[in-house]
Amino acid sequence: MNKNIKLLYCILGSVLLAALNNPIFEHSSLGIFEGLHGINWAVVYQIYLLLINVLSFLGFILLIVFSIKLILNNIK
């Protein structure tokens, strides 16, 4: 498989990770914990939000890295 195609697939995956914090998906992420009460579920929900935020940030970083690699690969 061509190296450019692999980099484009990596960019697509990074965009999907970066889109985790998109407001369109907010209702679906909040709907998972709807109707649950108690301190244990609050802790689980906070861990879930932290994980989503970290994955989204990682997606932005990977998007930048793979985009630069694709540009440098096509300049040569």
PDB file of C-alpha atoms in Angstrom:
ATOM      1  CA  MET A   1       0.000   0.000   0.000  1.00  0.00           C
ATOM      2  CA  ASN A   2       1.232   3.474  -0.834  1.00  0.00           C
ATOM      3  CA  LYS A   3       2.746   5.490   2.027  1.00  0.00           C
ATOM      4  CA  ASN A   4       0.430   8.435   1.258  1.00  0.00           C
ATOM      5  CA  ILE A   5      -2.641   6.214   1.618  1.00  0.00           C
ATOM      6  CA  LYS A   6      -1.420   4.963   5.001  1.00  0.00           C
ATOM      7  CA  LEU A   7      -0.853   8.521   6.180  1.00  0.00           C
ATOM      8  CA  LEU A   8      -4.338   9.514   5.000  1.00  0.00           C
ATOM      9  CA  TYR A   9      -5.840   6.638   7.010  1.00  0.00           C
ATOM     10  CA  CYS A  10      -3.877   7.802  10.054  1.00  0.00           C
ATOM     11  CA  ILE A  11      -5.176  11.341   9.534  1.00  0.00           C
ATOM     12  CA  LEU A  12      -8.741  10.034   9.277  1.00  0.00           C
ATOM     13  CA  GLY A  13      -8.346   8.149  12.562  1.00  0.00           C
ATOM     14  CA  SER A  14      -6.894  11.234  14.198  1.00  0.00           C
ATOM     15  CA  VAL A  15      -9.836  13.329  13.029  1.00  0.00           C
ATOM     16  CA  LEU A  16     -12.227  10.814  14.565  1.00  0.00           C
ATOM     17  CA  LEU A  17     -10.356  10.964  17.870  1.00  0.00           C
ATOM     18  CA  ALA A  18     -10.296  14.752  17.774  1.00  0.00           C
ATOM     19  CA  ALA A  19     -14.051  14.821  17.136  1.00  0.00           C
ATOM     20  CA  LEU A  20     -14.830  13.144  20.467  1.00  0.00           C
ATOM     21  CA  ASN A  21     -15.366  16.550  22.090  1.00  0.00           C
ATOM     22  CA  ASN A  22     -17.681  17.718  19.347  1.00  0.00           C
ATOM     23  CA  PRO A  23     -20.999  19.101  20.693  1.00  0.00           C
ATOM     24  CA  ILE A  24     -22.895  16.793  18.328  1.00  0.00           C
ATOM     25  CA  PHE A  25     -21.715  13.806  20.384  1.00  0.00           C
ATOM     26  CA  GLU A  26     -22.348  15.499  23.736  1.00  0.00           C
ATOM     27  CA  HIS A  27     -25.869  14.133  24.147  1.00  0.00           C
ATOM     28  CA  SER A  28     -24.759  10.592  23.402  1.00  0.00           C
ATOM     29  CA  SER A  29     -21.949  10.744  25.946  1.00  0.00           C
ATOM     30  CA  LEU A  30     -24.240  12.257  28.579  1.00  0.00           C
ATOM     31  CA  GLY A  31     -26.977   9.738  27.776  1.00  0.00           C
ATOM     32  CA  ILE A  32     -24.791   6.857  28.900  1.00  0.00           C
ATOM     33  CA  PHE A  33     -24.918   8.051  32.493  1.00  0.00           C
ATOM     34  CA  GLU A  34     -28.471   9.413  32.477  1.00  0.00           C
ATOM     35  CA  GLY A  35     -30.518   8.359  35.475  1.00  0.00           C
ATOM     36  CA  LEU A  36     -27.571   7.069  37.511  1.00  0.00           C
ATOM     37  CA  HIS A  37     -27.142   8.478  40.996  1.00  0.00           C
ATOM     38  CA  GLY A  38     -24.558   8.217  43.698  1.00  0.00           C
ATOM     39  CA  ILE A  39     -20.976   9.140  44.340  1.00  0.00           C
ATOM     40  CA  ASN A  40     -19.603   6.046  42.604  1.00  0.00           C
ATOM     41  CA  TRP A  41     -21.263   6.937  39.309  1.00  0.00           C
ATOM     42  CA  ALA A  42     -20.067  10.528  39.644  1.00  0.00           C
ATOM     43  CA  VAL A  43     -16.487   9.279  39.913  1.00  0.00           C
ATOM     44  CA  VAL A  44     -16.969   6.956  36.920  1.00  0.00           C
ATOM     45  CA  TYR A  45     -18.434   9.832  34.921  1.00  0.00           C
ATOM     46  CA  GLN A  46     -15.496  12.112  35.781  1.00  0.00           C
ATOM     47  CA  ILE A  47     -13.023   9.404  34.740  1.00  0.00           C
ATOM     48  CA  TYR A  48     -14.987   8.934  31.513  1.00  0.00           C
ATOM     49  CA  LEU A  49     -14.835  12.664  30.737  1.00  0.00           C
ATOM     50  CA  LEU A  50     -11.117  12.785  31.517  1.00  0.00           C
ATOM     51  CA  LEU A  51     -10.490   9.845  29.190  1.00  0.00           C
ATOM     52  CA  ILE A  52     -12.516  11.464  26.391  1.00  0.00           C
ATOM     53  CA  ASN A  53     -10.615  14.746  26.818  1.00  0.00           C
ATOM     54  CA  VAL A  54      -7.223  13.026  26.772  1.00  0.00           C
ATOM     55  CA  LEU A  55      -8.123  10.992  23.665  1.00  0.00           C
ATOM     56  CA  SER A  56      -9.388  14.102  21.906  1.00  0.00           C
ATOM     57  CA  PHE A  57      -6.187  16.002  22.703  1.00  0.00           C
ATOM     58  CA  LEU A  58      -4.132  13.046  21.499  1.00  0.00           C
ATOM     59  CA  GLY A  59      -6.174  13.063  18.284  1.00  0.00           C
ATOM     60  CA  PHE A  60      -5.318  16.729  17.670  1.00  0.00           C
ATOM     61  CA  ILE A  61      -1.621  16.087  18.280  1.00  0.00           C
ATOM     62  CA  LEU A  62      -1.617  13.065  15.954  1.00  0.00           C
ATOM     63  CA  LEU A  63      -3.527  15.018  13.316  1.00  0.00           C
ATOM     64  CA  ILE A  64      -0.825  17.688  13.307  1.00  0.00           C
ATOM     65  CA  VAL A  65       2.014  15.139  13.223  1.00  0.00           C
ATOM     66  CA  PHE A  66       0.552  13.031  10.407  1.00  0.00           C
ATOM     67  CA  SER A  67      -0.370  16.106   8.372  1.00  0.00           C
ATOM     68  CA  ILE A  68       3.198  17.386   8.579  1.00  0.00           C
ATOM     69  CA  LYS A  69       4.531  13.938   7.649  1.00  0.00           C
ATOM     70  CA  LEU A  70       2.205  13.806   4.641  1.00  0.00           C
ATOM     71  CA  ILE A  71       3.279  17.267   3.490  1.00  0.00           C
ATOM     72  CA  LEU A  72       6.967  16.440   3.887  1.00  0.00           C
ATOM     73  CA  ASN A  73       6.478  13.117   2.105  1.00  0.00           C
ATOM     74  CA  ASN A  74       4.923  14.851  -0.907  1.00  0.00           C
ATOM     75  CA  ILE A  75       7.525  17.627  -1.078  1.00  0.00           C
ATOM     76  CA  LYS A  76      10.283  15.086  -1.756  1.00  0.00           C
TER      77      LYS A  76
END
